PDB file of C-alpha atoms in Angstrom:
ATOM      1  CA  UNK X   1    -131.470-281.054 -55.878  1.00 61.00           C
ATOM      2  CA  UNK X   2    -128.912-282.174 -53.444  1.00 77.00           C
ATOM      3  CA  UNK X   3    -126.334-279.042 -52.353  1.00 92.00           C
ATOM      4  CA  UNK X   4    -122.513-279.308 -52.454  1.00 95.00           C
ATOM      5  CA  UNK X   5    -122.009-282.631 -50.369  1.00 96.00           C
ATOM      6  CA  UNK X   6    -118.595-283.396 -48.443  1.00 97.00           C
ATOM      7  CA  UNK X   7    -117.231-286.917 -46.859  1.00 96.00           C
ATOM      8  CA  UNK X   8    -116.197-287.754 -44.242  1.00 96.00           C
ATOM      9  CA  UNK X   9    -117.809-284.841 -41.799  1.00 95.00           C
ATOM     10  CA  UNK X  10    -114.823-285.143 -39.184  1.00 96.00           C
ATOM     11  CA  UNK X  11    -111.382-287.324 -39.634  1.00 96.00           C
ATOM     12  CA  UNK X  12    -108.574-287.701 -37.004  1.00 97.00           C
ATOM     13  CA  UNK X  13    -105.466-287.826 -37.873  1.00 97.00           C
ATOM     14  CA  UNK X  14    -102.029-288.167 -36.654  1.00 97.00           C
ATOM     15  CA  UNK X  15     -98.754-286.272 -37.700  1.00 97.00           C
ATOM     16  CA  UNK X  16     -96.817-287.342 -40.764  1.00 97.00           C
ATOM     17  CA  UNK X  17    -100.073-289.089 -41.894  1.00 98.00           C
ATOM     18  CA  UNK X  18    -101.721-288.294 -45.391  1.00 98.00           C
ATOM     19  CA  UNK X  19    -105.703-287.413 -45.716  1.00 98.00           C
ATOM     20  CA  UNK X  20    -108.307-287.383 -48.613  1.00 98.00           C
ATOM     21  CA  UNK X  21    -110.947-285.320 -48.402  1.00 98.00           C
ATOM     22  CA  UNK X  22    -113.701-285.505 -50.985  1.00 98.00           C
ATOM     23  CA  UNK X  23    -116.527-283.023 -52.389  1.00 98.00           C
ATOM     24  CA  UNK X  24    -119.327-283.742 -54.823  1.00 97.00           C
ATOM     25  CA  UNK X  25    -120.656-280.308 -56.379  1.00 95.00           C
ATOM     26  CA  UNK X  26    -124.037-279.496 -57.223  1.00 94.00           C
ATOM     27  CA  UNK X  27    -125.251-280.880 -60.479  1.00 93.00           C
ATOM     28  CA  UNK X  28    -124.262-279.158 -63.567  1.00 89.00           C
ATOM     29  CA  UNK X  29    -121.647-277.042 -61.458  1.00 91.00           C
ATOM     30  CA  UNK X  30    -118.008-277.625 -62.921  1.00 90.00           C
ATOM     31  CA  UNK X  31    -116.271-274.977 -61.164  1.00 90.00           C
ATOM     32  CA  UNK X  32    -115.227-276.741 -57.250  1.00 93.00           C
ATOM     33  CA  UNK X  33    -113.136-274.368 -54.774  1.00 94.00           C
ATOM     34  CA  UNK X  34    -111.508-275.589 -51.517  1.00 96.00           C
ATOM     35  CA  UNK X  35    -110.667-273.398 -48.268  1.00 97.00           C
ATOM     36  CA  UNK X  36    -109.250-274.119 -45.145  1.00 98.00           C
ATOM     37  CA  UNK X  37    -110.849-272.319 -41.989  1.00 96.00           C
ATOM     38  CA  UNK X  38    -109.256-272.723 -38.767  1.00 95.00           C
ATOM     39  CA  UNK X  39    -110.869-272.094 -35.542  1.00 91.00           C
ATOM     40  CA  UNK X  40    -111.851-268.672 -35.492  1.00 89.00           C
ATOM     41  CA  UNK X  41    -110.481-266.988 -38.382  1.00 93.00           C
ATOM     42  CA  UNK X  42    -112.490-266.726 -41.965  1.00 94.00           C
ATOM     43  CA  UNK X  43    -111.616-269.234 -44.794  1.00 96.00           C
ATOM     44  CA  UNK X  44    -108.879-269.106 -46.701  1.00 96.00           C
ATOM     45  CA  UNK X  45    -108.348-270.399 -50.552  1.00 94.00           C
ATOM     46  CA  UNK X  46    -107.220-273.218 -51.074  1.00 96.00           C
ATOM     47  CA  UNK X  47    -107.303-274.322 -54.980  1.00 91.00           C
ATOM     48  CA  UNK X  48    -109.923-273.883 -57.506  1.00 91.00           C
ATOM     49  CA  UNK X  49    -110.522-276.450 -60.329  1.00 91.00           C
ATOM     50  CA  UNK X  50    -112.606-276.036 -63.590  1.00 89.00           C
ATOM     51  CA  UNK X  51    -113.215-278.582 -66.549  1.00 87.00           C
ATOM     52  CA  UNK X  52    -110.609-280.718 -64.522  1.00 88.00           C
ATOM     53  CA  UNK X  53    -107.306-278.112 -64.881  1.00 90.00           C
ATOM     54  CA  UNK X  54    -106.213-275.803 -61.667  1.00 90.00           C
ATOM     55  CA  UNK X  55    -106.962-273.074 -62.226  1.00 88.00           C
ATOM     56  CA  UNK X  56    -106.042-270.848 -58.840  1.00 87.00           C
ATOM     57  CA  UNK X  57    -104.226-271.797 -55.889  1.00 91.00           C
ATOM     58  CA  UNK X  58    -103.687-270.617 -52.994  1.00 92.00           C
ATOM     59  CA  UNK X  59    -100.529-269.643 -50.629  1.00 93.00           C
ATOM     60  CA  UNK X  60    -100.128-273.285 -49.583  1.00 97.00           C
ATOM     61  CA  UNK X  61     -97.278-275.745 -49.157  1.00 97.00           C
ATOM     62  CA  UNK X  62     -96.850-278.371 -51.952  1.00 96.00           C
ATOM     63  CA  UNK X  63     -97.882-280.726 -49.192  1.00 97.00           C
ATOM     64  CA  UNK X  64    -101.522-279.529 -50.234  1.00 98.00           C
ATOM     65  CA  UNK X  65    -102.544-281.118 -53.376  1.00 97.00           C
ATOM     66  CA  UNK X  66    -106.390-281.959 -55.364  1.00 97.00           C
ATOM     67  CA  UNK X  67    -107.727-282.794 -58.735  1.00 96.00           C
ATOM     68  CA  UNK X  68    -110.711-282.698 -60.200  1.00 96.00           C
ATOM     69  CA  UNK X  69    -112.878-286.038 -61.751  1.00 96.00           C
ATOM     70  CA  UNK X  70    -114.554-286.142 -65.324  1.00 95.00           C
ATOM     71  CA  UNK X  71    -117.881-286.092 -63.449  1.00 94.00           C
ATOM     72  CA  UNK X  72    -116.855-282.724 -61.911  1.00 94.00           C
ATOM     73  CA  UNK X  73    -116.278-284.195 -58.105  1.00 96.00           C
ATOM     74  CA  UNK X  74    -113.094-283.365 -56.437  1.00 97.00           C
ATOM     75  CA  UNK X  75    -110.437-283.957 -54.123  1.00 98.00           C
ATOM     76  CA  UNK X  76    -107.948-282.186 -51.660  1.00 98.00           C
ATOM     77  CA  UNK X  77    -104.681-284.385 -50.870  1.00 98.00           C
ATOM     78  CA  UNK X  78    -102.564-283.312 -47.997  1.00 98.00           C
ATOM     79  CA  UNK X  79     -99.561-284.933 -46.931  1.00 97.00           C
ATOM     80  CA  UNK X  80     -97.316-284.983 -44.118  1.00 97.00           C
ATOM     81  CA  UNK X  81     -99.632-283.681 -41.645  1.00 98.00           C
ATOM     82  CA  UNK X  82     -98.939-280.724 -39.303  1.00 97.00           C
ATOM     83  CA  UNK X  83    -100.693-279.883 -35.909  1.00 97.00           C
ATOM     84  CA  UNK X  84    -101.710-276.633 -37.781  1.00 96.00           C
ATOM     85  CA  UNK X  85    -103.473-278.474 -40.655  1.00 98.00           C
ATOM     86  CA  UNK X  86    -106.116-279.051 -38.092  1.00 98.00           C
ATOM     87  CA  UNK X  87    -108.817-277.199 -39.421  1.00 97.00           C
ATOM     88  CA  UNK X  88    -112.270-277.123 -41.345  1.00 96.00           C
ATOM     89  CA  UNK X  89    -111.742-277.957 -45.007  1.00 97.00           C
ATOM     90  CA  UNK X  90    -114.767-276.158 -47.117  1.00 97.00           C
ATOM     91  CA  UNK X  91    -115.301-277.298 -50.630  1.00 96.00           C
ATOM     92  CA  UNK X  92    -117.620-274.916 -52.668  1.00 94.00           C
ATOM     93  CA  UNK X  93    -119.111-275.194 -56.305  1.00 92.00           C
ATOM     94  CA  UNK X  94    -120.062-272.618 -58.739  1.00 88.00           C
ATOM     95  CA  UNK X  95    -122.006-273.563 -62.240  1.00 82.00           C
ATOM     96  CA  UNK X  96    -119.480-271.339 -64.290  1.00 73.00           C
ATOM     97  CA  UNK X  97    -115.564-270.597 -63.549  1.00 67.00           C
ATOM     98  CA  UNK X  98    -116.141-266.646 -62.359  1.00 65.00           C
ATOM     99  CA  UNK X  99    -118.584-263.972 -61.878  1.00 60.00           C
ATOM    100  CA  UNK X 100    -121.312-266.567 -60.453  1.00 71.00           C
ATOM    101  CA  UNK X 101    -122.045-267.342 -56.830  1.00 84.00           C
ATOM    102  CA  UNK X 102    -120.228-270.169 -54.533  1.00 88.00           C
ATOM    103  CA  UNK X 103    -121.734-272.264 -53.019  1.00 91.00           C
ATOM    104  CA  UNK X 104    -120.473-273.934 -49.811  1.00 94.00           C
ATOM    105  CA  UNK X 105    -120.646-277.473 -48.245  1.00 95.00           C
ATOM    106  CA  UNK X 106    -121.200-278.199 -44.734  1.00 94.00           C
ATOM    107  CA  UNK X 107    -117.104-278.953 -44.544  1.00 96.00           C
ATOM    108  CA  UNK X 108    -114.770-281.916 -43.526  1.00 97.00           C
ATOM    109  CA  UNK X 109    -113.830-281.013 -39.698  1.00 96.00           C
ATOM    110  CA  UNK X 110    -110.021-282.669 -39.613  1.00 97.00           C
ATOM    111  CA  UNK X 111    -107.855-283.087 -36.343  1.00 97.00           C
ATOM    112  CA  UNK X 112    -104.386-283.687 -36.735  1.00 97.00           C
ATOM    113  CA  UNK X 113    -102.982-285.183 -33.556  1.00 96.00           C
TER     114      UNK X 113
ATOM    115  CA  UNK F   1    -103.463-257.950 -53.052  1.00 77.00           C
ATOM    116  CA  UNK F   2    -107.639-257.673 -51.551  1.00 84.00           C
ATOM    117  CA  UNK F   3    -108.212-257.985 -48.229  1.00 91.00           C
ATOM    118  CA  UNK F   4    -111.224-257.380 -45.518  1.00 95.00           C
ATOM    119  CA  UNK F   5    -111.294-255.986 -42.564  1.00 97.00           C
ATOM    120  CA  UNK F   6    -114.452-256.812 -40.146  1.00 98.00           C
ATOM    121  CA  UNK F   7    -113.438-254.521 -37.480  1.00 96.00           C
ATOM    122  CA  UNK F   8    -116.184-256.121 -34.626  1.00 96.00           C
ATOM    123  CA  UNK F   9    -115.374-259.761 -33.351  1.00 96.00           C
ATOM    124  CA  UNK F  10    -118.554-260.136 -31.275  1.00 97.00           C
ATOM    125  CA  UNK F  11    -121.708-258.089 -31.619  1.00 97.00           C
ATOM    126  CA  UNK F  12    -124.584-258.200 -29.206  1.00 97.00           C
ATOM    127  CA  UNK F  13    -127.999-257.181 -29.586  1.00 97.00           C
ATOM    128  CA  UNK F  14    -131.434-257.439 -28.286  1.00 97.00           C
ATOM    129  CA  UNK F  15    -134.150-259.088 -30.167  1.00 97.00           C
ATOM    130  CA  UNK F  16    -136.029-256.934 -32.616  1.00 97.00           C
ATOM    131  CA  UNK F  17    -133.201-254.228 -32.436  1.00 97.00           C
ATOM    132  CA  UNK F  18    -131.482-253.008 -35.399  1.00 97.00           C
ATOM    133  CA  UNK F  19    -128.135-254.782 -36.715  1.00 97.00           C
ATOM    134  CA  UNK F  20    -125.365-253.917 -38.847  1.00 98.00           C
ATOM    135  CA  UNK F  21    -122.176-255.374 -39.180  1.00 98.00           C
ATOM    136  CA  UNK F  22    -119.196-253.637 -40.395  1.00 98.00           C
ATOM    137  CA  UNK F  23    -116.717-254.293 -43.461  1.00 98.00           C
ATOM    138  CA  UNK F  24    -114.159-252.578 -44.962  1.00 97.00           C
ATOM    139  CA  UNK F  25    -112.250-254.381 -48.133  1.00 94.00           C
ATOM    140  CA  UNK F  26    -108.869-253.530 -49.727  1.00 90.00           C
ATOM    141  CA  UNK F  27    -108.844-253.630 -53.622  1.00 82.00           C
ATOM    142  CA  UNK F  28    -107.677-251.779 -56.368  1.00 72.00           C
ATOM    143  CA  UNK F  29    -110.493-251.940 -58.741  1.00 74.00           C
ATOM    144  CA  UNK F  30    -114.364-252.601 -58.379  1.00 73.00           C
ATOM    145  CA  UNK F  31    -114.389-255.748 -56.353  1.00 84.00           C
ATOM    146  CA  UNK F  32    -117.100-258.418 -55.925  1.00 89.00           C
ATOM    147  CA  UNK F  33    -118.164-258.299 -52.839  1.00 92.00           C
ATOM    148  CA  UNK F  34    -120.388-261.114 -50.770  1.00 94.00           C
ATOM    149  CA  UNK F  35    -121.649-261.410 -47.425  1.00 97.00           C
ATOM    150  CA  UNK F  36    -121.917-265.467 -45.672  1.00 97.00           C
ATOM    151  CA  UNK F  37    -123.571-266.738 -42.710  1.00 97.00           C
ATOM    152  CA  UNK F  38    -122.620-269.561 -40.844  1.00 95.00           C
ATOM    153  CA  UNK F  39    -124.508-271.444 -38.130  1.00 92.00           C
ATOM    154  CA  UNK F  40    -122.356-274.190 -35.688  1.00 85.00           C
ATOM    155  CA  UNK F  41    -121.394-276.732 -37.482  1.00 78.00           C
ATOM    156  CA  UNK F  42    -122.479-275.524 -41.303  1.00 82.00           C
ATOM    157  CA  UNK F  43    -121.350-274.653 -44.300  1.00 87.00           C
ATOM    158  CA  UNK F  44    -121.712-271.274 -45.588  1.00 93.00           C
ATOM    159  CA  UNK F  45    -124.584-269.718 -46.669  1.00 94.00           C
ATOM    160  CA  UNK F  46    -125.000-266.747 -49.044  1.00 94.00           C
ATOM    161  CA  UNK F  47    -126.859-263.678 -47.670  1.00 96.00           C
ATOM    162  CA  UNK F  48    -126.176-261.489 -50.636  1.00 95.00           C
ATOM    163  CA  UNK F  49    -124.165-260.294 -53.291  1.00 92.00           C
ATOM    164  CA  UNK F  50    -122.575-257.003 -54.836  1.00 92.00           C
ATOM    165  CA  UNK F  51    -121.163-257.020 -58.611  1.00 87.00           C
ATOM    166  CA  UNK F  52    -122.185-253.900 -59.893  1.00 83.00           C
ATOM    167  CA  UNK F  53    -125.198-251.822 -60.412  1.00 86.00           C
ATOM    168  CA  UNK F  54    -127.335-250.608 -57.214  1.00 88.00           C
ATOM    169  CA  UNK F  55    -125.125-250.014 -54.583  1.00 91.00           C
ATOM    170  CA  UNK F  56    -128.018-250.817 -52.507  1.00 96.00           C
ATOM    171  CA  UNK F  57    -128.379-254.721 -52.468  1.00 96.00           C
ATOM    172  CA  UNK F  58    -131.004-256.844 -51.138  1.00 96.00           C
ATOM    173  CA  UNK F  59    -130.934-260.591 -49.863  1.00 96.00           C
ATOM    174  CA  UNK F  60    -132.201-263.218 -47.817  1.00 95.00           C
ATOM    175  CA  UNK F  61    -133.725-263.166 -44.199  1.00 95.00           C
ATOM    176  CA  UNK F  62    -134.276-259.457 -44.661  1.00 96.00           C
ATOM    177  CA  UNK F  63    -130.407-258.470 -45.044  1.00 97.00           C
ATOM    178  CA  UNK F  64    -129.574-255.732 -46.976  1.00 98.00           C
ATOM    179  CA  UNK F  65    -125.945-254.081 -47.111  1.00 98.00           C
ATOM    180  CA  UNK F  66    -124.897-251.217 -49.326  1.00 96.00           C
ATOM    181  CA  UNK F  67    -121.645-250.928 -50.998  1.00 94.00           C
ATOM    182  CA  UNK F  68    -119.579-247.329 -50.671  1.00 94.00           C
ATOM    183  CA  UNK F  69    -116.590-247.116 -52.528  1.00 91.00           C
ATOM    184  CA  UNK F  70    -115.326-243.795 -51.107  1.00 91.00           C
ATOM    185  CA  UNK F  71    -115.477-246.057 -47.974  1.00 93.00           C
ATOM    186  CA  UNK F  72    -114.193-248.933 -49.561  1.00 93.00           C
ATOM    187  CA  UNK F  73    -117.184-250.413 -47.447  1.00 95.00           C
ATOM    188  CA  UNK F  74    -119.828-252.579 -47.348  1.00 97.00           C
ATOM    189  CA  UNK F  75    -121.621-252.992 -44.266  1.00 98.00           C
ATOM    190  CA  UNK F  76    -124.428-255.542 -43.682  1.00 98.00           C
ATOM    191  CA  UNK F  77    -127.797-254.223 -42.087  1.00 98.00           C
ATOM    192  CA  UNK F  78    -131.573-255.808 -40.550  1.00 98.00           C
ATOM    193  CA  UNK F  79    -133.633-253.279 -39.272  1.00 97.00           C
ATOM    194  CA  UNK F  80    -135.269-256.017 -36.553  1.00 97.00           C
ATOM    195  CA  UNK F  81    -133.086-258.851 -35.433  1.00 97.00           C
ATOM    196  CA  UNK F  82    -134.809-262.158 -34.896  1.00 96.00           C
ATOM    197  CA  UNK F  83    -133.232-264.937 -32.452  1.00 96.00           C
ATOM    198  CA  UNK F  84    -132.500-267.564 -35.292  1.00 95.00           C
ATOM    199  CA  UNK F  85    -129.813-264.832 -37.101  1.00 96.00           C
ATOM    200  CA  UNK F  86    -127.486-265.735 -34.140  1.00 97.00           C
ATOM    201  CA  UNK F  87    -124.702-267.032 -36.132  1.00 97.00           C
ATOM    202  CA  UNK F  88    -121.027-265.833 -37.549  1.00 97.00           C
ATOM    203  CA  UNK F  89    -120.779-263.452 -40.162  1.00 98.00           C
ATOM    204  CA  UNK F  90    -118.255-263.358 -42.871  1.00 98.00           C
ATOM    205  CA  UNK F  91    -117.613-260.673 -45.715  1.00 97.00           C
ATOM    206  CA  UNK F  92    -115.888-261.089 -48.200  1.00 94.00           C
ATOM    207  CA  UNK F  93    -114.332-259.697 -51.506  1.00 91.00           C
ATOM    208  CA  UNK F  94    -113.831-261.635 -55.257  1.00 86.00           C
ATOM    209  CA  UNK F  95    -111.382-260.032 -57.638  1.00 72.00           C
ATOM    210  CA  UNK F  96    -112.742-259.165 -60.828  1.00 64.00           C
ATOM    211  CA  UNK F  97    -109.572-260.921 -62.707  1.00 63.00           C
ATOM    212  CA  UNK F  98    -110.428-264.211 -61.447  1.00 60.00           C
ATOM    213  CA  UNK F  99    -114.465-263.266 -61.913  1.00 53.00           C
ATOM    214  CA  UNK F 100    -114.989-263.754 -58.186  1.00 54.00           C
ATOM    215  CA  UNK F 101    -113.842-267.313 -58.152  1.00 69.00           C
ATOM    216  CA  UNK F 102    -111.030-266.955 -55.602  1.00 83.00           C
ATOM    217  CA  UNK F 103    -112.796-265.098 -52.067  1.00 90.00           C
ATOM    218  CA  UNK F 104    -110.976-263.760 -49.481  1.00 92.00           C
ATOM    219  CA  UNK F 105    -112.652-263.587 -46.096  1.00 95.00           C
ATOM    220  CA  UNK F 106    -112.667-261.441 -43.235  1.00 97.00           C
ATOM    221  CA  UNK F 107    -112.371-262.989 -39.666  1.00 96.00           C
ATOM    222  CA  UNK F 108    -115.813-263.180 -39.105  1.00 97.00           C
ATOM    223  CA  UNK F 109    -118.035-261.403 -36.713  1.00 98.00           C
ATOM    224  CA  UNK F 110    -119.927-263.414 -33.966  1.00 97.00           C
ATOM    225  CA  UNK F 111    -123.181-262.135 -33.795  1.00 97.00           C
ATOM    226  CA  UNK F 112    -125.102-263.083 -30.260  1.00 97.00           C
ATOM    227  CA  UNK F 113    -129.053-262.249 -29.971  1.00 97.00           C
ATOM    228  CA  UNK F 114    -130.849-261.420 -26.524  1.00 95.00           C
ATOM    229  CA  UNK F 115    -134.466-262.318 -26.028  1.00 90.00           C
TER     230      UNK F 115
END
């Protein structure tokens, strides 16, 4: 079975511009989680989605936004890029909303210019 | 609020040595508590994985790490490091309220291996 899969695998952007970033989870996961992990520093939560609702986010401007599909796929929205957005974007599924294990993508690397 | 604390930014050792890799985690009730590895330019990859039970826990590659709660600790250990566990390290901790589904990371620790 394929593992969490993540497009595009690096994106440049510039400031003020807007970026999608998508993430397909494992099959039969409906649970998807996105962190942001700048250079050096662990990741840090993003949003979590479940059956389509938000249900976590993190301590993120409103610029940060994502939904979740019927077929469980998801996507993180962020507008108005800053320099500091430039970062590692993980997306990571789990097959139930809590107490089961995430697992993690290989990430969306984005540069903000 | 949970936090972790991974007080060593870069470890060192010699192939075949011993390893273990140090975190301490703020929470106020039993926590989840996970331990990732991540090569250049990869995802994350689970190592193993405390929710309750033995406080002795066993995973992949020959990792073990053993949760102390007096300690509020749970260091990651390989009694014979092999070249290919050169990576980062990251623990981290799940709050029971949100069943583990929200993680909050430490800052890593870069692990380096000598032949």
């Amino acid at each position: 079975d394929a593992g969490v899969t993540q497009s595009p695998t690096h994106l440049i952007k510039t400031r003020g511009q807007q970026v999608t970033l998508r993430c397909s989870p494992i099959s039969g996961h409906k649970s998807v989680s996105w962190y942001q992990q700048v250079l050096g520093q662990g990741p840090q939560f993003i949003f979590q989605y479940y059956e389509k609702e938000e249900r976590g986010r993190g301590n993120f401007p409103d610029r940060f936004s994502a939904r979740q599909f019927p077929n469980y796929s998801s996507e993180l929205n962020v507008n108005a890029l800053l320099l500091g957005d430039s970062a590692l974007y993980l997306c990571a599924s789990s097959a139930k909303m809590g107490g089961g294990i995430q697992y993690f993508g290989a990430g969306t690397r984005l540069s903000v210019l | 609020a949970q936090s972790v604390t991974q007080p060593d930014i870069h470890i060192t050792v010699s192939e075949g040595a011993s390893l273990e890799l140090r975190c301490n985690y703020s929470y106020g009730a039993t926590p989840y508590l996970f331990w990732y590895v991540q090569s250049p330019g990869q995802g994350l990859q689970l190592l193993l994985k405390y929710f309750s039970g033995d406080t002795l826990v066993q995973g992949i590659k020959g990792f073990e790490a053993e949760f102390k709660r007096s300690q509020s600790s749970f260091n990651l250990r390989k009694p014979s490091v092999h070249w290919s566990d050169a990576a980062e390290y990251f623990c981290a901790v799940g709050a029971k309220e949100t069943s583990g589904s929200r993680l909050t990371f430490g800052e890593g620790t870069q692990l380096t291996v000598n032949p």
